[in-house]
PDB file of C-alpha atoms and ligand atoms in Angstrom:
ATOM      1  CA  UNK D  46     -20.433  11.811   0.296  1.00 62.00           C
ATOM      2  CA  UNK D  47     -17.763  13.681   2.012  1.00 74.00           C
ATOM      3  CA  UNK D  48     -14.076  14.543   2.035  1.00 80.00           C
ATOM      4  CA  UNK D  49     -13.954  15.672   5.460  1.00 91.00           C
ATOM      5  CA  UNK D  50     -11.363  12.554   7.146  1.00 97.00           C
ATOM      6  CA  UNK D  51     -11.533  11.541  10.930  1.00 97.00           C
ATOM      7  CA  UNK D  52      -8.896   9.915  13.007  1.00 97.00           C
ATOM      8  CA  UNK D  53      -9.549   6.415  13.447  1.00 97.00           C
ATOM      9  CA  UNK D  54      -6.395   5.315  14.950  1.00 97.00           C
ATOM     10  CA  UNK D  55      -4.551   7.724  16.663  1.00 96.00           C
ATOM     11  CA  UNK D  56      -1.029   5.442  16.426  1.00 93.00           C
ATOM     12  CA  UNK D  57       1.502   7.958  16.185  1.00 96.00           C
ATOM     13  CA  UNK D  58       3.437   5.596  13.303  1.00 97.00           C
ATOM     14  CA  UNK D  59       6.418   5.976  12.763  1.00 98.00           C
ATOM     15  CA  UNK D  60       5.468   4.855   9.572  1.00 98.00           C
ATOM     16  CA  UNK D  61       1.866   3.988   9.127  1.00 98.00           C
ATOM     17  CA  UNK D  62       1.282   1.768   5.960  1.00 98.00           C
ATOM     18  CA  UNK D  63      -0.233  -0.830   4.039  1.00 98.00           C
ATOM     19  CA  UNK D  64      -3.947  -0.333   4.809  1.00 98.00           C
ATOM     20  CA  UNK D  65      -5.425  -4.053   3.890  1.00 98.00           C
ATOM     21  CA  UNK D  66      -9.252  -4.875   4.505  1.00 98.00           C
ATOM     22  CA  UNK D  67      -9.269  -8.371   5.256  1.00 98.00           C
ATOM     23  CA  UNK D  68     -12.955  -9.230   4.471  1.00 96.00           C
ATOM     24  CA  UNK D  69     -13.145 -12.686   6.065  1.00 95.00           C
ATOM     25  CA  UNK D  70     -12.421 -10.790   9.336  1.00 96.00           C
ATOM     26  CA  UNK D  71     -14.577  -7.695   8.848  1.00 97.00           C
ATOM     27  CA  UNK D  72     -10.627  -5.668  10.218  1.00 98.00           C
ATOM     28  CA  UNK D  73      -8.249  -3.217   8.357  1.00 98.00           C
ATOM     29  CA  UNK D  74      -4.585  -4.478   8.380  1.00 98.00           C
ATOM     30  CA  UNK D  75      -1.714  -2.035   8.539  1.00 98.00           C
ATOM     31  CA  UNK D  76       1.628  -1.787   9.285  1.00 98.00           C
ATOM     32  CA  UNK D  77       4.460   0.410  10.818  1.00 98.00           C
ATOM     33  CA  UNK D  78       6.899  -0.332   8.998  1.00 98.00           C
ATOM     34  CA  UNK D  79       9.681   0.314  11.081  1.00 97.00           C
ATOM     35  CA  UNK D  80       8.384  -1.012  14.536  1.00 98.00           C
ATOM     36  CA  UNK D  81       7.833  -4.175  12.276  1.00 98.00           C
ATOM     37  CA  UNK D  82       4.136  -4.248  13.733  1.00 98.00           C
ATOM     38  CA  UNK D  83       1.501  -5.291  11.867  1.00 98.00           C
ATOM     39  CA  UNK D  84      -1.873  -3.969  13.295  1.00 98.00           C
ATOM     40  CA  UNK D  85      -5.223  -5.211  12.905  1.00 98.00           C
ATOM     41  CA  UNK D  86      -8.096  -2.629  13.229  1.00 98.00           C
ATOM     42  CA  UNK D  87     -12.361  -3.410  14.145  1.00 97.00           C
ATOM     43  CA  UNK D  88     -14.522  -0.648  12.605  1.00 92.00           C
ATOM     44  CA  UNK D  89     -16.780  -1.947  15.808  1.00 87.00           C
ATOM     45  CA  UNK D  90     -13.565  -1.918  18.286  1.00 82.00           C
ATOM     46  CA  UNK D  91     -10.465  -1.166  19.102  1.00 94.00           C
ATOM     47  CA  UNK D  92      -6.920  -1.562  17.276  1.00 97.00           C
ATOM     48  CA  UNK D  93      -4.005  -4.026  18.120  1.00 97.00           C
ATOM     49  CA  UNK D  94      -0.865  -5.051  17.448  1.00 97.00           C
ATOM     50  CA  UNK D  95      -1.140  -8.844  16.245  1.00 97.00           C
ATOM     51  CA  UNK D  96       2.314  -9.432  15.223  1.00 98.00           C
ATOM     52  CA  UNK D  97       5.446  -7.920  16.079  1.00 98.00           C
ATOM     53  CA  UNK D  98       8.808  -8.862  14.138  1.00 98.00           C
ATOM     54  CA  UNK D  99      12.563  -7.272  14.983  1.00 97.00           C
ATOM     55  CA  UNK D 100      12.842  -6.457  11.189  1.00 98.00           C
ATOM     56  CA  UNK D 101      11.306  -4.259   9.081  1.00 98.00           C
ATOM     57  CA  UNK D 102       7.483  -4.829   8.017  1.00 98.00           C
ATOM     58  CA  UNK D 103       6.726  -3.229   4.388  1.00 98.00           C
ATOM     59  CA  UNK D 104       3.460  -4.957   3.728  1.00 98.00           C
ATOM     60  CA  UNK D 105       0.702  -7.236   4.511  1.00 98.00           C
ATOM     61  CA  UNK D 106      -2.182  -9.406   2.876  1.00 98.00           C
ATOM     62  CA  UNK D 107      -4.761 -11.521   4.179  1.00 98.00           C
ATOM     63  CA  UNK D 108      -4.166 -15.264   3.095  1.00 98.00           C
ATOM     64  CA  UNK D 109      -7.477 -17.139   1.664  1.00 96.00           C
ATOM     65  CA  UNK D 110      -6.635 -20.166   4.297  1.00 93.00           C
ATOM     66  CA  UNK D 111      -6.489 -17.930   7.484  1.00 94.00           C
ATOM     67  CA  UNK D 112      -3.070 -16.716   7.763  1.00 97.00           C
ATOM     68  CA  UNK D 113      -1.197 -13.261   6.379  1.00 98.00           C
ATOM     69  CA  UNK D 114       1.043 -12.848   3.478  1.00 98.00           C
ATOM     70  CA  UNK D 115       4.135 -10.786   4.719  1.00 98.00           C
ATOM     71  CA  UNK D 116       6.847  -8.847   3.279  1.00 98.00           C
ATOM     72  CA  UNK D 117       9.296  -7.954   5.593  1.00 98.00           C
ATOM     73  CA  UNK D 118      12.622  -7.101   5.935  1.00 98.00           C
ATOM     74  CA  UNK D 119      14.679  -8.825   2.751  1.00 98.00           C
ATOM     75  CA  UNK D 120      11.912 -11.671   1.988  1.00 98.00           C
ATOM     76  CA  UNK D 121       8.122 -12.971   2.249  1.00 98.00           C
ATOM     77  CA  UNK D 122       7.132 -14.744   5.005  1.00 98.00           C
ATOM     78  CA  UNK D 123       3.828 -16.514   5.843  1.00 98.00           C
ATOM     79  CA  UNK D 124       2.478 -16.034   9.536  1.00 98.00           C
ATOM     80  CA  UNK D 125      -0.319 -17.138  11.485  1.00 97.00           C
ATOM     81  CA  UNK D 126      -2.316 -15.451  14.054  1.00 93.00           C
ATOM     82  CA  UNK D 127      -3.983 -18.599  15.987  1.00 93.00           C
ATOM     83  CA  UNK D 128      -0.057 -20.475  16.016  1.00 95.00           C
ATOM     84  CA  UNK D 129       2.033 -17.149  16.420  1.00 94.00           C
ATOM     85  CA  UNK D 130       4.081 -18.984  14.058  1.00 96.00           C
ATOM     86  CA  UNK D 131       5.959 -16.521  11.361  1.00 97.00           C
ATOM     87  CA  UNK D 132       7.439 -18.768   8.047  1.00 97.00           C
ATOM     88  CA  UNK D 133       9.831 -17.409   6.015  1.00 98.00           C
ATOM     89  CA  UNK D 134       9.577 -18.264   2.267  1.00 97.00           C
ATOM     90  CA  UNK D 135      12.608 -16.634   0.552  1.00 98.00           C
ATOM     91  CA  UNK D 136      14.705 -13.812  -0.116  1.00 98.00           C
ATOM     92  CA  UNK D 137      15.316 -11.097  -2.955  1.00 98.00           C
ATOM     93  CA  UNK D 138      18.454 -10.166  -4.184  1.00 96.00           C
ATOM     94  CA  UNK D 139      17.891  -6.287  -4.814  1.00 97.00           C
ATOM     95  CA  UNK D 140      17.245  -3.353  -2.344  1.00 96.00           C
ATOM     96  CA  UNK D 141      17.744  -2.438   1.544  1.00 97.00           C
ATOM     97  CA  UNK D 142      14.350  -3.887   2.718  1.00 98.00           C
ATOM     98  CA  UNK D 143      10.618  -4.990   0.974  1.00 98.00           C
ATOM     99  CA  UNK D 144       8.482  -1.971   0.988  1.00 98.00           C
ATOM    100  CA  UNK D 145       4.960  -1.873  -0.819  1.00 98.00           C
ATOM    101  CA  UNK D 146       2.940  -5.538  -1.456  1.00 98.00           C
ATOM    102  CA  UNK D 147      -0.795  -6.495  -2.567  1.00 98.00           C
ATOM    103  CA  UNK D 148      -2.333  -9.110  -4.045  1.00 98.00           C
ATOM    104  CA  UNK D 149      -3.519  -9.563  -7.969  1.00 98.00           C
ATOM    105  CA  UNK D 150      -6.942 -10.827  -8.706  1.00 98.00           C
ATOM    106  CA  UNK D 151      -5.543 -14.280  -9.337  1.00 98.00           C
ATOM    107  CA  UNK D 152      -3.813 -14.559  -5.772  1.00 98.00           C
ATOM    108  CA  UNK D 153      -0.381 -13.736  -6.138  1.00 98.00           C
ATOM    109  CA  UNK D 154       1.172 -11.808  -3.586  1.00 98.00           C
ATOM    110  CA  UNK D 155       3.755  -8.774  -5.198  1.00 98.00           C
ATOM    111  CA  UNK D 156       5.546  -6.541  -3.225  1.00 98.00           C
ATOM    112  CA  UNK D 157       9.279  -4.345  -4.242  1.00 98.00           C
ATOM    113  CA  UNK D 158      11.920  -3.176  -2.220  1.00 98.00           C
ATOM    114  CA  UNK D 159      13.710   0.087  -1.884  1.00 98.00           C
ATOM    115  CA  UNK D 160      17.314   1.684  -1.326  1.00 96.00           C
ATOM    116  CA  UNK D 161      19.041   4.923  -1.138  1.00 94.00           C
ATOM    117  CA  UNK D 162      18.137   7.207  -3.464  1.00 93.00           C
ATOM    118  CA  UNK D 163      22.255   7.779  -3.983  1.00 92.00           C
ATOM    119  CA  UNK D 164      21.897   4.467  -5.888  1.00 92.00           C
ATOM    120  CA  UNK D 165      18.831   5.049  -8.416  1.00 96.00           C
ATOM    121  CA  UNK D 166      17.690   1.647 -10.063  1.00 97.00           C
ATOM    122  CA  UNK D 167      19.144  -0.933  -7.494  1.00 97.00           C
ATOM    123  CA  UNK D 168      15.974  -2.146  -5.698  1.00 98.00           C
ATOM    124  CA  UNK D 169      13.526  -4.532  -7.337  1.00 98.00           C
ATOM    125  CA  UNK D 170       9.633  -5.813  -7.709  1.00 98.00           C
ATOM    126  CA  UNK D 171       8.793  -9.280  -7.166  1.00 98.00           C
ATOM    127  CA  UNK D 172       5.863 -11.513  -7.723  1.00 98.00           C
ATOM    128  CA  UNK D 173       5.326 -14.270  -5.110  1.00 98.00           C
ATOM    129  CA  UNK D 174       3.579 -16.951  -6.719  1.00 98.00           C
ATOM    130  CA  UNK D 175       0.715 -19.402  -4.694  1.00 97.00           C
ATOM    131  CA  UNK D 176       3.378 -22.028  -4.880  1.00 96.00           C
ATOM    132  CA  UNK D 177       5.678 -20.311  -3.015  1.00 96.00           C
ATOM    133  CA  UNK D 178       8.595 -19.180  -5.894  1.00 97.00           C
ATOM    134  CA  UNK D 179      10.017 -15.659  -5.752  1.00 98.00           C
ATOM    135  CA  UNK D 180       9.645 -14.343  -9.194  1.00 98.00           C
ATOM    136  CA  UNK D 181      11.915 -10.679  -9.727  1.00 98.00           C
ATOM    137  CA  UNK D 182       9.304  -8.795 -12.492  1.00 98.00           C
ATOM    138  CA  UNK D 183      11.495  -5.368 -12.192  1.00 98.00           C
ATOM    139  CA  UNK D 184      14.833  -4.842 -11.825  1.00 96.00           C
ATOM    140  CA  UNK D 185      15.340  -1.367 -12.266  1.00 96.00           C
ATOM    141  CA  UNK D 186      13.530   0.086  -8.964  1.00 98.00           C
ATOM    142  CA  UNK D 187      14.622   2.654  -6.170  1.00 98.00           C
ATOM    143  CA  UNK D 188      11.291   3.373  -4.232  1.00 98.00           C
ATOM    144  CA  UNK D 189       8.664   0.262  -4.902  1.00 98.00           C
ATOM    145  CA  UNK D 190       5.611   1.496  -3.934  1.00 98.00           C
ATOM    146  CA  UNK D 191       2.008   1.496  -4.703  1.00 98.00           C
ATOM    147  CA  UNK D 192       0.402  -1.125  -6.227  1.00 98.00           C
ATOM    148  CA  UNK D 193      -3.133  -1.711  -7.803  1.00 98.00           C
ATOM    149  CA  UNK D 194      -5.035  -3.652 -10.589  1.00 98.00           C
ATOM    150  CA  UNK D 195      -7.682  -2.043 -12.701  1.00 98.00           C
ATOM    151  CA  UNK D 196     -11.762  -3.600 -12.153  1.00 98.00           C
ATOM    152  CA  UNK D 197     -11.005  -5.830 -15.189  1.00 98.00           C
ATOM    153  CA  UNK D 198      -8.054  -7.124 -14.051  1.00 98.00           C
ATOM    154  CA  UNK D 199      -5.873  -6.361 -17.880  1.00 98.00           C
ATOM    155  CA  UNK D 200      -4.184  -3.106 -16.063  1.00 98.00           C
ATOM    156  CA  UNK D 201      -1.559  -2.790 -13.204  1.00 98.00           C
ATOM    157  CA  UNK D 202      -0.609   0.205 -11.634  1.00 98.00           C
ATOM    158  CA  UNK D 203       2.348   0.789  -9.990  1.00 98.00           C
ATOM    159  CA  UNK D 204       4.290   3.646  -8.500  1.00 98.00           C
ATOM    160  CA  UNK D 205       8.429   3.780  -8.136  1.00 98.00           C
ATOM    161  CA  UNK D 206       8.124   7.007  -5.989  1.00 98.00           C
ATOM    162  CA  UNK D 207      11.769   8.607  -7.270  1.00 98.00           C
ATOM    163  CA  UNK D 208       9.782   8.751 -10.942  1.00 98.00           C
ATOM    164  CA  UNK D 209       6.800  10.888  -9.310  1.00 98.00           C
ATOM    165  CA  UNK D 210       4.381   9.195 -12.211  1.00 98.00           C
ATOM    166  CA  UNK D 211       1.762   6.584 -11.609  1.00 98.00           C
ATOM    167  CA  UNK D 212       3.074   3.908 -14.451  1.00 98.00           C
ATOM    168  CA  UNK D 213       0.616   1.430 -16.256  1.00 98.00           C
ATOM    169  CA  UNK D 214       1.006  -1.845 -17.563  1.00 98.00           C
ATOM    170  CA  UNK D 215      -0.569  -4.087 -19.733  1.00 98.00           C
ATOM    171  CA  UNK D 216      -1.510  -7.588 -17.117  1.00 98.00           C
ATOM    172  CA  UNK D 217      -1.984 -10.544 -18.120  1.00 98.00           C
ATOM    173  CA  UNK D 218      -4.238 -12.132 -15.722  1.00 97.00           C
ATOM    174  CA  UNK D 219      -3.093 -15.928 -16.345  1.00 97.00           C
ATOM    175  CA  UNK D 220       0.385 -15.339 -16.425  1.00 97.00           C
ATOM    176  CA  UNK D 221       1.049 -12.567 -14.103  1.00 98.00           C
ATOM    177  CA  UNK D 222       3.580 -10.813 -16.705  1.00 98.00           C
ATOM    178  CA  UNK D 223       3.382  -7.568 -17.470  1.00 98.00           C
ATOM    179  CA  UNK D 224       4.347  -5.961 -20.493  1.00 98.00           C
ATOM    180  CA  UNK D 225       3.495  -2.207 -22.405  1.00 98.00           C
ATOM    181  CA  UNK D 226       4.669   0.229 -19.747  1.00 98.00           C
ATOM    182  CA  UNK D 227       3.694   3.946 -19.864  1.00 98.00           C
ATOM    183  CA  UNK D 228       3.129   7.054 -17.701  1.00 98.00           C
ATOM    184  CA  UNK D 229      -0.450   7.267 -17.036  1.00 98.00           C
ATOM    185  CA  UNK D 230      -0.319  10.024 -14.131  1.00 98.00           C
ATOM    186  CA  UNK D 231       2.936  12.482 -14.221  1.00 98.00           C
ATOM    187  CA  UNK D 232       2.817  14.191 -10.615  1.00 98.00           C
ATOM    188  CA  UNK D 233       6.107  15.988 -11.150  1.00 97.00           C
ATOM    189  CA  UNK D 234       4.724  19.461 -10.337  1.00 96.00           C
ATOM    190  CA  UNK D 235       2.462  17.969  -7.854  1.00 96.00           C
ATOM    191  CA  UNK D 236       3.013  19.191  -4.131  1.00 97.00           C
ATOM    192  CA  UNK D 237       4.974  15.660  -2.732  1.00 98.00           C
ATOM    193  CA  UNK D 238       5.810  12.677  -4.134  1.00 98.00           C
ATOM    194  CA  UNK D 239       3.224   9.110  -5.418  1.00 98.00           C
ATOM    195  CA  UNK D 240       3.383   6.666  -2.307  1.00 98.00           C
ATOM    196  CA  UNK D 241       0.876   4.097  -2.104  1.00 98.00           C
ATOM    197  CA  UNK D 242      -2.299   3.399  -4.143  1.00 98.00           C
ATOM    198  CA  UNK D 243      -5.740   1.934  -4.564  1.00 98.00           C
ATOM    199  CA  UNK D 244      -8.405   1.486  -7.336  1.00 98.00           C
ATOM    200  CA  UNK D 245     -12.121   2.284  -6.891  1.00 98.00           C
ATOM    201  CA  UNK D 246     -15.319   0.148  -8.614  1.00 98.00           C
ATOM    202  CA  UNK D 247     -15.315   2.900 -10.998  1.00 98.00           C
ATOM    203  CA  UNK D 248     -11.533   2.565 -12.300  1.00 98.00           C
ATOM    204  CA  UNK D 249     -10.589   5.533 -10.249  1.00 98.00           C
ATOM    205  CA  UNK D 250      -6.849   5.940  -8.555  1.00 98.00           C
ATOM    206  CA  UNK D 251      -6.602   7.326  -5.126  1.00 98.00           C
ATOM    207  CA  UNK D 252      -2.980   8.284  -4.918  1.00 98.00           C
ATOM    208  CA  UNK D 253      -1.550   8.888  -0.863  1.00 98.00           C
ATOM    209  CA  UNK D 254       1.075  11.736  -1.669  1.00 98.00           C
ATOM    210  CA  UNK D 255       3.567  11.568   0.750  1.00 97.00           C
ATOM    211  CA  UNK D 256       4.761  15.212   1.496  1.00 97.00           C
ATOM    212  CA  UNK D 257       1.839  16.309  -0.299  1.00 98.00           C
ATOM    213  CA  UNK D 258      -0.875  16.491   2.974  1.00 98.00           C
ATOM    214  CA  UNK D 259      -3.330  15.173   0.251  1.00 98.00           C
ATOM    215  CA  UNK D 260      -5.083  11.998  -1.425  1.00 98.00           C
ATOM    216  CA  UNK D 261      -6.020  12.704  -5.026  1.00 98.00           C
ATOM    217  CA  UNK D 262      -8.145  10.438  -7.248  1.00 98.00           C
ATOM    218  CA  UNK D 263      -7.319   9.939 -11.070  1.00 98.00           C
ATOM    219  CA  UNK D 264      -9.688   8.910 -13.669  1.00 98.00           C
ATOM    220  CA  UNK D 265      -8.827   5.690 -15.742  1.00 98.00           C
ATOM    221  CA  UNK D 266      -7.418   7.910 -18.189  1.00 98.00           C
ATOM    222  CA  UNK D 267      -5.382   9.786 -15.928  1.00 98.00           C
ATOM    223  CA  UNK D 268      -7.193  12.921 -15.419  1.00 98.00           C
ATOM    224  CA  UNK D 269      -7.014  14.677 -11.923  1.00 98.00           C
ATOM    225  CA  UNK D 270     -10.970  14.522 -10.306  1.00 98.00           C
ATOM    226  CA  UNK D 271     -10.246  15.298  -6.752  1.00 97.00           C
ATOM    227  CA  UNK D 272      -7.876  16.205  -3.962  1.00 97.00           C
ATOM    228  CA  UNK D 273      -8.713  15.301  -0.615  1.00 98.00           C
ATOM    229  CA  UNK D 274      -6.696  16.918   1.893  1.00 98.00           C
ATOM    230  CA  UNK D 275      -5.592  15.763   5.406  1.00 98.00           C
ATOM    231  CA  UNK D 276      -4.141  17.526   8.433  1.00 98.00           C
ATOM    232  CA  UNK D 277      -0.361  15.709   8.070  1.00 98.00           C
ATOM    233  CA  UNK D 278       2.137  16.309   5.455  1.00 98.00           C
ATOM    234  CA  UNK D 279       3.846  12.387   5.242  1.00 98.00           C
ATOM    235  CA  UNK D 280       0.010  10.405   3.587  1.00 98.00           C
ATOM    236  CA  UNK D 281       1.651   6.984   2.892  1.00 98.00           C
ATOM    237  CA  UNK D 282      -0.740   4.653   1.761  1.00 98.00           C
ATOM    238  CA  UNK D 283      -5.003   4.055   1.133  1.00 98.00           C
ATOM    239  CA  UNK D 284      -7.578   1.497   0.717  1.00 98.00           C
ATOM    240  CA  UNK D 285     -11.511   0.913   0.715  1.00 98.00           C
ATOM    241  CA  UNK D 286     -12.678  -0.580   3.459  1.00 98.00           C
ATOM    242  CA  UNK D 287     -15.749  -1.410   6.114  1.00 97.00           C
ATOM    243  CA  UNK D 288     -18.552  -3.258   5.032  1.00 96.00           C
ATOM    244  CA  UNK D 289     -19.819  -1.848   1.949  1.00 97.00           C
ATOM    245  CA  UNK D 290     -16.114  -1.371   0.796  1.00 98.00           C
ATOM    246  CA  UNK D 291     -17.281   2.302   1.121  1.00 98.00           C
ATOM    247  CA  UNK D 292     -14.884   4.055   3.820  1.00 98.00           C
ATOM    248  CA  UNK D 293     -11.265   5.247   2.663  1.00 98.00           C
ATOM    249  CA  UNK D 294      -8.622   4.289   5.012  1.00 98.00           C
ATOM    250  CA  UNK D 295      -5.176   6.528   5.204  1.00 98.00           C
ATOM    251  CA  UNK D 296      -2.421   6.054   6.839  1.00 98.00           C
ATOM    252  CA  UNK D 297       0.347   8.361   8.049  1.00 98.00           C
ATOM    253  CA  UNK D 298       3.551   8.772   8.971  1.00 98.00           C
ATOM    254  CA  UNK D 299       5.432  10.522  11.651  1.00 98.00           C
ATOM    255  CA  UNK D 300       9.411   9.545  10.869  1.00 97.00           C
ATOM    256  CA  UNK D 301      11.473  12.580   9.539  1.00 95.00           C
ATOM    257  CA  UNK D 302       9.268  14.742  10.621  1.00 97.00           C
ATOM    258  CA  UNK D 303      10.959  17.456  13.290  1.00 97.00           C
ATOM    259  CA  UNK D 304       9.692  18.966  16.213  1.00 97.00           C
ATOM    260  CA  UNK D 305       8.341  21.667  14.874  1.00 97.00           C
ATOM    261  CA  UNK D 306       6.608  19.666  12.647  1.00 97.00           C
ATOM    262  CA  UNK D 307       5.472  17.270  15.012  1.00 97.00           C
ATOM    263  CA  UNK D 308       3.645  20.356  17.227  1.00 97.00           C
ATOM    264  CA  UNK D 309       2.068  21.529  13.829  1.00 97.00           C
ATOM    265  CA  UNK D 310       0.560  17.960  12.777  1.00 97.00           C
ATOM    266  CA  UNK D 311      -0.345  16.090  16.110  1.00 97.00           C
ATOM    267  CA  UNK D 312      -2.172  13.451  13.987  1.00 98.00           C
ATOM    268  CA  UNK D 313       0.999  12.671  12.234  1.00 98.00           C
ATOM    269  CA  UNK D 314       1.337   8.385  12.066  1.00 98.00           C
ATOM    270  CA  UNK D 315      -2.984   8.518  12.599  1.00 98.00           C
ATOM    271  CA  UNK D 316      -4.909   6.263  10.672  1.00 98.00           C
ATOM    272  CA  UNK D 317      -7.869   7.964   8.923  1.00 98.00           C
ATOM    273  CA  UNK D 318     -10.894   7.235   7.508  1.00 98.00           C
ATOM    274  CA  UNK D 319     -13.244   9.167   5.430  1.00 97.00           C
ATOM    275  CA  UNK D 320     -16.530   8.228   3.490  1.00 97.00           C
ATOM    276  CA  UNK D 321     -15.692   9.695  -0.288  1.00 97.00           C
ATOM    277  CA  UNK D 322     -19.392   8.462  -1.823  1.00 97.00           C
ATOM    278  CA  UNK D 323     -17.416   5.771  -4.160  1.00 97.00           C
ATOM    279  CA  UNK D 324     -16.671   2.411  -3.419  1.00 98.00           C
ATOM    280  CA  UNK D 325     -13.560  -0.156  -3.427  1.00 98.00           C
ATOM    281  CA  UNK D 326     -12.796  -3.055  -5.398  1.00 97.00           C
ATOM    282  CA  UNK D 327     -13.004  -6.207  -3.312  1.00 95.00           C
ATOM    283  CA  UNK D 328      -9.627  -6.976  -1.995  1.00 95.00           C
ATOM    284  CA  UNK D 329      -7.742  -9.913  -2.896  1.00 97.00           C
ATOM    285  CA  UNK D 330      -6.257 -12.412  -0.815  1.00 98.00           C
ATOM    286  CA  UNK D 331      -3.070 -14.603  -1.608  1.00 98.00           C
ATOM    287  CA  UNK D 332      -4.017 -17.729  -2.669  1.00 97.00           C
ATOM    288  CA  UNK D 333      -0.798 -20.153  -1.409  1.00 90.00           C
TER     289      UNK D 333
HETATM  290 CA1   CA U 556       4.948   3.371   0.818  1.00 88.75          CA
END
């Protein structure tokens, strides 16, 4: 067990996010959001770019037939490595651009979209369903972010960054609604601001703190157990990954940071890994 992180990829992201494992290919997905690249990472190799898109790419999931699950720029799109063949499925009605997106144990595909902070409560979170409807599930959202399902499956996480509190729900696994919301972490005098998100085996939330140089785990009843720390300020996103689900994968970012900055954190927009002695929760893929 250790908190000491090494640089895995040393991207220079604009802004590194999304870490995915995709299990059927033994490779860590990411994104940059704004070069709209999604990359696809070996543990045993090297890291590439397999898609690039002209808009926006907020998240990625591994599809159970093969392909990805994409939100990007306004909508979800399906895409497909082998055909280099991107489908778009739809479009939201709320916020600038998608941001945040995983999977729920039962397949479906959710992912929220952000805007301004001028204009609190304009973005949304939507639910993208195997068969291919765009369900809206929040309309009240600035900064969508992180996303994550307790190791029963009856609690979702989720993070709307302005808020600075990690939010519970109560999920209903059949359905997909959610109902019974409530603060389960408040971060408000935290150093930064709740990104992205991930859920260990043993119910435990790793929280990336963007602007907060840090990754800090949470009990299941909200209670702070540990900060790792990292050599960048902007941490945008986590997830368990390699073959025993047992490495922690961070990503960075290097947009908005300045110059000065920039000389101070060289790894800014790295991806990271470090081997925390706890494991992940199998990822899910979308099942469409
Ligand atoms: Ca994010």
């Amino acid at each position: 067990m250790s908190d000491e992180v090494e640089v895995v990829v040393d991207g220079r992201a604009m802004l590194g996010e999304c870490p995915m494992w995709d299990a059927d290919r033994q490779s860590l997905l990411w994104v940059d959001i704004l070069a709209g690249e999604v990359h696809r990472y070996r543990p045993d190799g090297d890291d590439s770019v397999v898609l690039k898109l002209d808009v926006p790419v907020g998240a990625v999931a591994p599809c159970a037939d093969g392909g990805l699950v994409l939100a990007a720029d306004r909508g979800f799109a399906l895409h497909s490595e082998e055909r280099g063949q991107t489908t778009w499925l739809g479009a939201v009605d709320r916020g600038e651009r998608m941001n945040d997106g995983k999977c729920d144990p039962a397949g479906r595909f959710w992912a929220g979209t952000m805007i301004d902070e001028s204009s609190p409560g304009k973005a949304g979170l939507y639910r993208l369903e195997p068969d291919g409807r765009i369900v809206p599930v929040l309309t009240s959202v600035t900064l969508s972010n992180g996303l994550g399902w307790s190791p029963d499956g009856h609690t979702m996480y989720y993070i709307d960054t302005p808020a600075r509190t990690v939010d519970a729900f109560d999920f209903d696994l059949e359905t997909g609604s959610i109902t019974n919301r409530r603060v389960l972490v408040d971060l408000r005098e935290a150093e930064g601001r709740p990104d992205g998100l991930t859920v260990d085996s043993a119910g435990g939330i790793w929280i990336a703190m963007a602007r907060g140089w840090s990754v800090r785990r949470y009990d299941a009843h909200g209670v702070l157990d540990r900060v790792i720390r990292l050599p960048v300020q902007k941490v945008t996103s986590c997830t368990f990954g390699g073959s025993g689900l047992d490495e922690l994968y961070i990503t960075s970012a290097r947009s908005g940071l300045t110059s000065d900055d920039l000389a101070e954190q060289p790894y800014a927009g790295a991806l990271f890994r470090c081997r925390p002695g706890v494991t992940g929760l199998s990822p899910h893929s979308y099942r469409g």
